[in-house]
mmCIF file of N, CA and C in Angstrom:
data_model
loop_
_atom_site.group_PDB
_atom_site.id
_atom_site.type_symbol
_atom_site.label_atom_id
_atom_site.label_comp_id
_atom_site.label_asym_id
_atom_site.label_seq_id
_atom_site.Cartn_x
_atom_site.Cartn_y
_atom_site.Cartn_z
ATOM 1 N N MET A 1151 -10.825 7.696 5.688
ATOM 2 C CA MET A 1151 -10.377 6.517 6.412
ATOM 3 C C MET A 1151 -9.171 6.895 7.236
ATOM 4 N N ALA A 1152 -9.237 6.710 8.462
ATOM 5 C CA ALA A 1152 -8.109 6.996 9.346
ATOM 6 C C ALA A 1152 -7.086 5.888 9.246
ATOM 7 N N ALA A 1153 -5.848 6.233 9.458
ATOM 8 C CA ALA A 1153 -4.784 5.235 9.411
ATOM 9 C C ALA A 1153 -4.916 4.307 10.605
ATOM 10 N N PRO A 1154 -4.535 3.039 10.422
ATOM 11 C CA PRO A 1154 -4.577 2.121 11.553
ATOM 12 C C PRO A 1154 -3.682 2.622 12.669
ATOM 13 N N SER A 1155 -4.016 2.236 13.902
ATOM 14 C CA SER A 1155 -3.250 2.724 15.039
ATOM 15 C C SER A 1155 -1.854 2.130 15.084
ATOM 16 N N GLU A 1156 -1.667 0.988 14.439
ATOM 17 C CA GLU A 1156 -0.354 0.352 14.414
ATOM 18 C C GLU A 1156 0.084 0.179 12.967
ATOM 19 N N TRP A 1157 1.387 0.241 12.755
ATOM 20 C CA TRP A 1157 1.917 -0.009 11.425
ATOM 21 C C TRP A 1157 1.747 -1.470 11.108
ATOM 22 N N PRO A 1158 1.626 -1.789 9.839
ATOM 23 C CA PRO A 1158 1.498 -3.197 9.488
ATOM 24 C C PRO A 1158 2.785 -3.954 9.807
ATOM 25 N N SER A 1159 2.621 -5.234 10.071
ATOM 26 C CA SER A 1159 3.782 -6.078 10.315
ATOM 27 C C SER A 1159 4.514 -6.286 8.997
ATOM 28 N N CYS A 1160 5.786 -6.035 9.008
ATOM 29 C CA CYS A 1160 6.572 -6.218 7.800
ATOM 30 C C CYS A 1160 7.009 -7.677 7.646
ATOM 31 N N GLN A 1161 6.833 -8.473 8.680
ATOM 32 C CA GLN A 1161 7.251 -9.877 8.641
ATOM 33 C C GLN A 1161 6.227 -10.752 7.931
ATOM 34 N N ASP A 1162 4.965 -10.406 8.021
ATOM 35 C CA ASP A 1162 3.890 -11.194 7.432
ATOM 36 C C ASP A 1162 3.335 -10.425 6.244
ATOM 37 N N PHE A 1163 3.712 -10.854 5.036
ATOM 38 C CA PHE A 1163 3.334 -10.092 3.850
ATOM 39 C C PHE A 1163 1.825 -10.045 3.645
ATOM 40 N N SER A 1164 1.114 -11.122 3.945
ATOM 41 C CA SER A 1164 -0.340 -11.106 3.748
ATOM 42 C C SER A 1164 -1.001 -10.104 4.703
ATOM 43 N N GLU A 1165 -0.497 -10.003 5.925
ATOM 44 C CA GLU A 1165 -1.017 -9.007 6.869
ATOM 45 C C GLU A 1165 -0.705 -7.599 6.357
ATOM 46 N N PHE A 1166 0.506 -7.424 5.859
ATOM 47 C CA PHE A 1166 0.913 -6.134 5.304
ATOM 48 C C PHE A 1166 -0.018 -5.734 4.154
ATOM 49 N N GLN A 1167 -0.318 -6.672 3.259
ATOM 50 C CA GLN A 1167 -1.223 -6.394 2.144
ATOM 51 C C GLN A 1167 -2.616 -6.009 2.640
ATOM 52 N N GLU A 1168 -3.105 -6.723 3.641
ATOM 53 C CA GLU A 1168 -4.435 -6.443 4.170
ATOM 54 C C GLU A 1168 -4.501 -5.036 4.770
ATOM 55 N N VAL A 1169 -3.485 -4.662 5.516
ATOM 56 C CA VAL A 1169 -3.475 -3.317 6.106
ATOM 57 C C VAL A 1169 -3.403 -2.258 5.005
ATOM 58 N N LEU A 1170 -2.606 -2.500 3.980
ATOM 59 C CA LEU A 1170 -2.552 -1.543 2.868
ATOM 60 C C LEU A 1170 -3.899 -1.451 2.164
ATOM 61 N N ARG A 1171 -4.576 -2.583 2.019
ATOM 62 C CA ARG A 1171 -5.899 -2.577 1.391
ATOM 63 C C ARG A 1171 -6.853 -1.696 2.204
ATOM 64 N N LEU A 1172 -6.804 -1.836 3.514
ATOM 65 C CA LEU A 1172 -7.655 -1.006 4.367
ATOM 66 C C LEU A 1172 -7.272 0.467 4.269
ATOM 67 N N MET A 1173 -5.982 0.725 4.151
ATOM 68 C CA MET A 1173 -5.515 2.105 4.053
ATOM 69 C C MET A 1173 -5.905 2.733 2.703
ATOM 70 N N ARG A 1174 -6.193 1.900 1.708
ATOM 71 C CA ARG A 1174 -6.581 2.400 0.385
ATOM 72 C C ARG A 1174 -8.083 2.597 0.240
ATOM 73 N N GLN A 1175 -8.848 2.278 1.255
ATOM 74 C CA GLN A 1175 -10.306 2.354 1.125
ATOM 75 C C GLN A 1175 -10.790 3.725 0.701
ATOM 76 N N ILE A 1176 -10.193 4.764 1.219
ATOM 77 C CA ILE A 1176 -10.657 6.101 0.844
ATOM 78 C C ILE A 1176 -10.424 6.354 -0.645
ATOM 79 N N ASP A 1177 -9.332 5.812 -1.192
ATOM 80 C CA ASP A 1177 -9.080 5.961 -2.624
ATOM 81 C C ASP A 1177 -10.088 5.144 -3.433
ATOM 82 N N ASP A 1178 -10.354 3.923 -2.956
ATOM 83 C CA ASP A 1178 -11.260 3.036 -3.672
ATOM 84 C C ASP A 1178 -12.692 3.558 -3.660
ATOM 85 N N ARG A 1179 -13.016 4.362 -2.666
ATOM 86 C CA ARG A 1179 -14.377 4.878 -2.529
ATOM 87 C C ARG A 1179 -14.454 6.376 -2.840
ATOM 88 N N ILE A 1180 -13.557 6.862 -3.659
ATOM 89 C CA ILE A 1180 -13.473 8.305 -3.894
ATOM 90 C C ILE A 1180 -14.756 8.886 -4.490
ATOM 91 N N ILE A 1181 -15.401 8.162 -5.399
ATOM 92 C CA ILE A 1181 -16.644 8.670 -6.000
ATOM 93 C C ILE A 1181 -17.713 8.834 -4.918
ATOM 94 N N HIS A 1182 -17.836 7.833 -4.073
ATOM 95 C CA HIS A 1182 -18.803 7.916 -2.974
ATOM 96 C C HIS A 1182 -18.456 9.085 -2.049
ATOM 97 N N GLU A 1183 -17.171 9.214 -1.723
ATOM 98 C CA GLU A 1183 -16.745 10.309 -0.847
ATOM 99 C C GLU A 1183 -17.061 11.669 -1.466
ATOM 100 N N LEU A 1184 -16.814 11.806 -2.764
ATOM 101 C CA LEU A 1184 -17.119 13.076 -3.434
ATOM 102 C C LEU A 1184 -18.620 13.332 -3.441
ATOM 103 N N ASN A 1185 -19.397 12.302 -3.738
ATOM 104 C CA ASN A 1185 -20.851 12.470 -3.781
ATOM 105 C C ASN A 1185 -21.426 12.860 -2.425
ATOM 106 N N THR A 1186 -20.861 12.322 -1.353
ATOM 107 C CA THR A 1186 -21.382 12.663 -0.029
ATOM 108 C C THR A 1186 -20.782 13.956 0.510
ATOM 109 N N SER A 1187 -19.689 14.401 -0.054
ATOM 110 C CA SER A 1187 -19.058 15.637 0.422
ATOM 111 C C SER A 1187 -19.611 16.871 -0.264
ATOM 112 N N LEU A 1188 -19.960 16.738 -1.527
ATOM 113 C CA LEU A 1188 -20.442 17.889 -2.287
ATOM 114 C C LEU A 1188 -21.964 17.931 -2.265
ATOM 115 N N PRO A 1189 -22.521 19.052 -1.906
ATOM 116 C CA PRO A 1189 -23.981 19.141 -1.794
ATOM 117 C C PRO A 1189 -24.655 19.222 -3.168
ATOM 118 N N THR A 1190 -25.866 18.710 -3.224
ATOM 119 C CA THR A 1190 -26.681 18.892 -4.421
ATOM 120 C C THR A 1190 -27.198 20.319 -4.416
ATOM 121 N N ALA A 1191 -27.822 20.718 -5.492
ATOM 122 C CA ALA A 1191 -28.315 22.093 -5.611
ATOM 123 C C ALA A 1191 -29.272 22.452 -4.476
ATOM 124 N N SER A 1192 -30.105 21.505 -4.045
ATOM 125 C CA SER A 1192 -31.078 21.799 -2.989
ATOM 126 C C SER A 1192 -30.432 22.002 -1.620
ATOM 127 N N PHE A 1193 -29.213 21.484 -1.432
ATOM 128 C CA PHE A 1193 -28.527 21.638 -0.151
ATOM 129 C C PHE A 1193 -27.351 22.616 -0.222
ATOM 130 N N ALA A 1194 -27.149 23.235 -1.362
ATOM 131 C CA ALA A 1194 -25.977 24.090 -1.576
ATOM 132 C C ALA A 1194 -25.867 25.214 -0.551
ATOM 133 N N GLY A 1195 -26.955 25.775 -0.125
ATOM 134 C CA GLY A 1195 -26.907 26.874 0.834
ATOM 135 C C GLY A 1195 -26.707 26.414 2.266
ATOM 136 N N LYS A 1196 -26.950 25.146 2.541
ATOM 137 C CA LYS A 1196 -26.886 24.629 3.902
ATOM 138 C C LYS A 1196 -25.522 24.034 4.250
ATOM 139 N N ILE A 1197 -24.726 23.709 3.244
ATOM 140 C CA ILE A 1197 -23.437 23.034 3.474
ATOM 141 C C ILE A 1197 -22.328 23.851 2.824
ATOM 142 N N ASP A 1198 -21.247 24.017 3.537
ATOM 143 C CA ASP A 1198 -20.086 24.726 3.004
ATOM 144 C C ASP A 1198 -19.263 23.748 2.163
ATOM 145 N N ALA A 1199 -19.481 23.766 0.849
ATOM 146 C CA ALA A 1199 -18.832 22.822 -0.062
ATOM 147 C C ALA A 1199 -17.311 22.972 -0.030
ATOM 148 N N SER A 1200 -16.846 24.201 0.084
ATOM 149 C CA SER A 1200 -15.403 24.439 0.113
ATOM 150 C C SER A 1200 -14.761 23.773 1.326
ATOM 151 N N ALA A 1201 -15.397 23.907 2.476
ATOM 152 C CA ALA A 1201 -14.868 23.288 3.694
ATOM 153 C C ALA A 1201 -14.920 21.769 3.594
ATOM 154 N N ARG A 1202 -16.009 21.240 3.027
ATOM 155 C CA ARG A 1202 -16.127 19.778 2.871
ATOM 156 C C ARG A 1202 -15.051 19.246 1.924
ATOM 157 N N CYS A 1203 -14.789 19.966 0.829
ATOM 158 C CA CYS A 1203 -13.738 19.556 -0.112
ATOM 159 C C CYS A 1203 -12.368 19.591 0.561
ATOM 160 N N LYS A 1204 -12.141 20.626 1.355
ATOM 161 C CA LYS A 1204 -10.867 20.737 2.063
ATOM 162 C C LYS A 1204 -10.700 19.572 3.038
ATOM 163 N N GLU A 1205 -11.767 19.207 3.765
ATOM 164 C CA GLU A 1205 -11.713 18.065 4.678
ATOM 165 C C GLU A 1205 -11.383 16.778 3.925
ATOM 166 N N LEU A 1206 -12.034 16.586 2.780
ATOM 167 C CA LEU A 1206 -11.779 15.388 1.974
ATOM 168 C C LEU A 1206 -10.336 15.376 1.485
ATOM 169 N N TYR A 1207 -9.854 16.521 1.020
ATOM 170 C CA TYR A 1207 -8.468 16.619 0.558
ATOM 171 C C TYR A 1207 -7.490 16.270 1.687
ATOM 172 N N LEU A 1208 -7.713 16.849 2.862
ATOM 173 C CA LEU A 1208 -6.819 16.578 4.000
ATOM 174 C C LEU A 1208 -6.879 15.107 4.404
ATOM 175 N N SER A 1209 -8.050 14.522 4.338
ATOM 176 C CA SER A 1209 -8.209 13.101 4.661
ATOM 177 C C SER A 1209 -7.440 12.241 3.650
ATOM 178 N N LEU A 1210 -7.560 12.572 2.374
ATOM 179 C CA LEU A 1210 -6.820 11.838 1.329
ATOM 180 C C LEU A 1210 -5.310 11.989 1.517
ATOM 181 N N LYS A 1211 -4.898 13.205 1.776
ATOM 182 C CA LYS A 1211 -3.471 13.474 1.956
ATOM 183 C C LYS A 1211 -2.922 12.698 3.149
ATOM 184 N N LYS A 1212 -3.660 12.671 4.254
ATOM 185 C CA LYS A 1212 -3.237 11.939 5.449
ATOM 186 C C LYS A 1212 -3.145 10.442 5.155
ATOM 187 N N ALA A 1213 -4.129 9.903 4.442
ATOM 188 C CA ALA A 1213 -4.129 8.484 4.097
ATOM 189 C C ALA A 1213 -2.934 8.144 3.205
ATOM 190 N N HIS A 1214 -2.668 8.978 2.229
ATOM 191 C CA HIS A 1214 -1.528 8.737 1.327
ATOM 192 C C HIS A 1214 -0.209 8.809 2.081
ATOM 193 N N THR A 1215 -0.080 9.778 2.965
ATOM 194 C CA THR A 1215 1.145 9.931 3.747
ATOM 195 C C THR A 1215 1.360 8.727 4.658
ATOM 196 N N SER A 1216 0.310 8.290 5.320
ATOM 197 C CA SER A 1216 0.411 7.119 6.211
ATOM 198 C C SER A 1216 0.801 5.873 5.433
ATOM 199 N N ARG A 1217 0.151 5.664 4.296
ATOM 200 C CA ARG A 1217 0.437 4.490 3.475
ATOM 201 C C ARG A 1217 1.878 4.530 2.961
ATOM 202 N N ASP A 1218 2.306 5.687 2.495
ATOM 203 C CA ASP A 1218 3.669 5.845 1.992
ATOM 204 C C ASP A 1218 4.695 5.563 3.090
ATOM 205 N N LYS A 1219 4.427 6.080 4.278
ATOM 206 C CA LYS A 1219 5.346 5.876 5.401
ATOM 207 C C LYS A 1219 5.413 4.398 5.795
ATOM 208 N N ALA A 1220 4.264 3.725 5.819
ATOM 209 C CA ALA A 1220 4.237 2.296 6.162
ATOM 210 C C ALA A 1220 5.030 1.479 5.147
ATOM 211 N N ILE A 1221 4.843 1.770 3.879
ATOM 212 C CA ILE A 1221 5.553 1.035 2.827
ATOM 213 C C ILE A 1221 7.054 1.281 2.927
ATOM 214 N N LYS A 1222 7.444 2.537 3.073
ATOM 215 C CA LYS A 1222 8.872 2.855 3.149
ATOM 216 C C LYS A 1222 9.514 2.257 4.401
ATOM 217 N N THR A 1223 8.778 2.226 5.500
ATOM 218 C CA THR A 1223 9.292 1.617 6.730
ATOM 219 C C THR A 1223 9.574 0.141 6.507
ATOM 220 N N CYS A 1224 8.643 -0.562 5.875
ATOM 221 C CA CYS A 1224 8.845 -1.995 5.620
ATOM 222 C C CYS A 1224 9.976 -2.239 4.623
ATOM 223 N N ILE A 1225 10.067 -1.410 3.630
ATOM 224 C CA ILE A 1225 11.175 -1.558 2.669
ATOM 225 C C ILE A 1225 12.503 -1.387 3.389
ATOM 226 N N ASN A 1226 12.613 -0.382 4.237
ATOM 227 C CA ASN A 1226 13.858 -0.144 4.966
ATOM 228 C C ASN A 1226 14.178 -1.284 5.921
ATOM 229 N N GLN A 1227 13.161 -1.804 6.616
ATOM 230 C CA GLN A 1227 13.392 -2.936 7.521
ATOM 231 C C GLN A 1227 13.862 -4.161 6.750
ATOM 232 N N SER A 1228 13.224 -4.415 5.637
ATOM 233 C CA SER A 1228 13.589 -5.576 4.829
ATOM 234 C C SER A 1228 14.993 -5.409 4.233
ATOM 235 N N TYR A 1229 15.291 -4.218 3.770
ATOM 236 C CA TYR A 1229 16.608 -3.932 3.205
ATOM 237 C C TYR A 1229 17.694 -4.166 4.255
ATOM 238 N N SER A 1230 17.446 -3.705 5.468
ATOM 239 C CA SER A 1230 18.418 -3.902 6.551
ATOM 240 C C SER A 1230 18.591 -5.380 6.872
ATOM 241 N N ALA A 1231 17.484 -6.110 6.902
ATOM 242 C CA ALA A 1231 17.554 -7.546 7.192
ATOM 243 C C ALA A 1231 18.319 -8.289 6.096
ATOM 244 N N VAL A 1232 18.087 -7.935 4.850
ATOM 245 C CA VAL A 1232 18.803 -8.579 3.739
ATOM 246 C C VAL A 1232 20.297 -8.292 3.846
ATOM 247 N N ASN A 1233 20.652 -7.053 4.123
ATOM 248 C CA ASN A 1233 22.078 -6.708 4.246
ATOM 249 C C ASN A 1233 22.743 -7.461 5.397
ATOM 250 N N ARG A 1234 22.038 -7.549 6.528
ATOM 251 C CA ARG A 1234 22.575 -8.274 7.686
ATOM 252 C C ARG A 1234 22.773 -9.754 7.343
ATOM 253 N N LEU A 1235 21.782 -10.345 6.694
ATOM 254 C CA LEU A 1235 21.886 -11.770 6.322
ATOM 255 C C LEU A 1235 22.983 -11.999 5.283
ATOM 256 N N ARG A 1236 23.163 -11.058 4.369
ATOM 257 C CA ARG A 1236 24.252 -11.188 3.380
ATOM 258 C C ARG A 1236 25.613 -11.178 4.068
ATOM 259 N N GLU A 1237 25.759 -10.284 5.034
ATOM 260 C CA GLU A 1237 27.023 -10.218 5.775
ATOM 261 C C GLU A 1237 27.275 -11.528 6.518
ATOM 262 N N GLU A 1238 26.232 -12.065 7.142
ATOM 263 C CA GLU A 1238 26.374 -13.329 7.855
ATOM 264 C C GLU A 1238 26.692 -14.473 6.888
ATOM 265 N N ARG A 1239 26.035 -14.467 5.735
ATOM 266 C CA ARG A 1239 26.287 -15.521 4.737
ATOM 267 C C ARG A 1239 27.720 -15.448 4.226
ATOM 268 N N ASN A 1240 28.234 -14.232 4.038
ATOM 269 C CA ASN A 1240 29.612 -14.091 3.562
ATOM 270 C C ASN A 1240 30.615 -14.645 4.573
ATOM 271 N N LYS A 1241 30.250 -14.641 5.841
ATOM 272 C CA LYS A 1241 31.121 -15.194 6.873
ATOM 273 C C LYS A 1241 30.990 -16.711 6.971
ATOM 274 N N ASP A 1242 29.812 -17.232 6.613
ATOM 275 C CA ASP A 1242 29.542 -18.667 6.736
ATOM 276 C C ASP A 1242 28.779 -19.134 5.498
ATOM 277 N N LYS A 1243 29.485 -19.303 4.388
ATOM 278 C CA LYS A 1243 28.870 -19.601 3.096
ATOM 279 C C LYS A 1243 28.213 -20.977 3.019
ATOM 280 N N ASP A 1244 28.538 -21.880 3.937
ATOM 281 C CA ASP A 1244 27.984 -23.237 3.892
ATOM 282 C C ASP A 1244 26.748 -23.409 4.777
ATOM 283 N N ASN A 1245 26.316 -22.385 5.443
ATOM 284 C CA ASN A 1245 25.172 -22.459 6.350
ATOM 285 C C ASN A 1245 23.873 -22.409 5.541
ATOM 286 N N LEU A 1246 23.240 -23.586 5.352
ATOM 287 C CA LEU A 1246 22.027 -23.660 4.540
ATOM 288 C C LEU A 1246 20.850 -22.922 5.171
ATOM 289 N N THR A 1247 20.761 -22.950 6.476
ATOM 290 C CA THR A 1247 19.680 -22.243 7.163
ATOM 291 C C THR A 1247 19.773 -20.744 6.887
ATOM 292 N N LEU A 1248 20.966 -20.227 6.927
ATOM 293 C CA LEU A 1248 21.194 -18.813 6.663
ATOM 294 C C LEU A 1248 20.853 -18.467 5.216
ATOM 295 N N ILE A 1249 21.222 -19.339 4.299
ATOM 296 C CA ILE A 1249 20.919 -19.114 2.873
ATOM 297 C C ILE A 1249 19.403 -19.095 2.657
ATOM 298 N N LYS A 1250 18.682 -20.007 3.311
ATOM 299 C CA LYS A 1250 17.220 -20.041 3.190
ATOM 300 C C LYS A 1250 16.593 -18.780 3.775
ATOM 301 N N GLN A 1251 17.109 -18.331 4.921
ATOM 302 C CA GLN A 1251 16.597 -17.100 5.530
ATOM 303 C C GLN A 1251 16.807 -15.904 4.603
ATOM 304 N N LEU A 1252 17.993 -15.858 3.991
ATOM 305 C CA LEU A 1252 18.301 -14.764 3.076
ATOM 306 C C LEU A 1252 17.346 -14.777 1.890
ATOM 307 N N ARG A 1253 17.121 -15.949 1.304
ATOM 308 C CA ARG A 1253 16.194 -16.032 0.162
ATOM 309 C C ARG A 1253 14.787 -15.618 0.559
ATOM 310 N N LYS A 1254 14.351 -16.055 1.730
ATOM 311 C CA LYS A 1254 13.012 -15.693 2.207
ATOM 312 C C LYS A 1254 12.899 -14.182 2.378
ATOM 313 N N GLU A 1255 13.899 -13.581 2.983
ATOM 314 C CA GLU A 1255 13.871 -12.130 3.203
ATOM 315 C C GLU A 1255 13.932 -11.378 1.881
ATOM 316 N N GLN A 1256 14.703 -11.886 0.918
ATOM 317 C CA GLN A 1256 14.770 -11.237 -0.386
ATOM 318 C C GLN A 1256 13.417 -11.312 -1.088
ATOM 319 N N THR A 1257 12.713 -12.411 -0.913
ATOM 320 C CA THR A 1257 11.377 -12.543 -1.486
ATOM 321 C C THR A 1257 10.422 -11.552 -0.830
ATOM 322 N N ASN A 1258 10.505 -11.409 0.488
ATOM 323 C CA ASN A 1258 9.677 -10.421 1.190
ATOM 324 C C ASN A 1258 10.002 -9.021 0.720
ATOM 325 N N ASP A 1259 11.286 -8.729 0.524
ATOM 326 C CA ASP A 1259 11.726 -7.419 0.067
ATOM 327 C C ASP A 1259 11.106 -7.108 -1.294
ATOM 328 N N LEU A 1260 11.132 -8.093 -2.173
ATOM 329 C CA LEU A 1260 10.553 -7.913 -3.499
ATOM 330 C C LEU A 1260 9.049 -7.678 -3.380
ATOM 331 N N ALA A 1261 8.383 -8.449 -2.537
ATOM 332 C CA ALA A 1261 6.934 -8.314 -2.375
ATOM 333 C C ALA A 1261 6.564 -6.941 -1.834
ATOM 334 N N VAL A 1262 7.313 -6.439 -0.880
ATOM 335 C CA VAL A 1262 7.035 -5.119 -0.308
ATOM 336 C C VAL A 1262 7.242 -4.051 -1.376
ATOM 337 N N THR A 1263 8.286 -4.182 -2.160
ATOM 338 C CA THR A 1263 8.557 -3.218 -3.220
ATOM 339 C C THR A 1263 7.436 -3.229 -4.242
ATOM 340 N N VAL A 1264 6.943 -4.417 -4.601
ATOM 341 C CA VAL A 1264 5.844 -4.525 -5.557
ATOM 342 C C VAL A 1264 4.581 -3.921 -4.978
ATOM 343 N N ALA A 1265 4.330 -4.093 -3.693
ATOM 344 C CA ALA A 1265 3.123 -3.542 -3.054
ATOM 345 C C ALA A 1265 3.104 -2.030 -3.128
ATOM 346 N N GLN A 1266 4.260 -1.424 -3.199
ATOM 347 C CA GLN A 1266 4.332 0.036 -3.249
ATOM 348 C C GLN A 1266 3.780 0.560 -4.560
ATOM 349 N N ARG A 1267 3.887 -0.203 -5.617
ATOM 350 C CA ARG A 1267 3.468 0.275 -6.942
ATOM 351 C C ARG A 1267 2.013 0.212 -7.130
#
């Protein structure tokens, strides 16, 4: 499974989850991928099993790297947003809109962190 051409939106958690789900397809279908990559005895001489395994490994590695990078990018964006909102809240402690924004961002931060596991 190739990585999506765009990183998932870190603002919309449901979209982020959907993109991660798509990025995990190769992991979810690993048995199928192995079965189609490794030749049966009747095809062993016609297909280079070592090359097919290497292709599958590289594909898995690329998918894992892309997924890891997307998750870490969203965590960093959320962390920065939370810190910025905390600084603003410390300057204006009575601003309810700011407090709500901070809570929302903290919830997103938690959700992104949980998605990583």
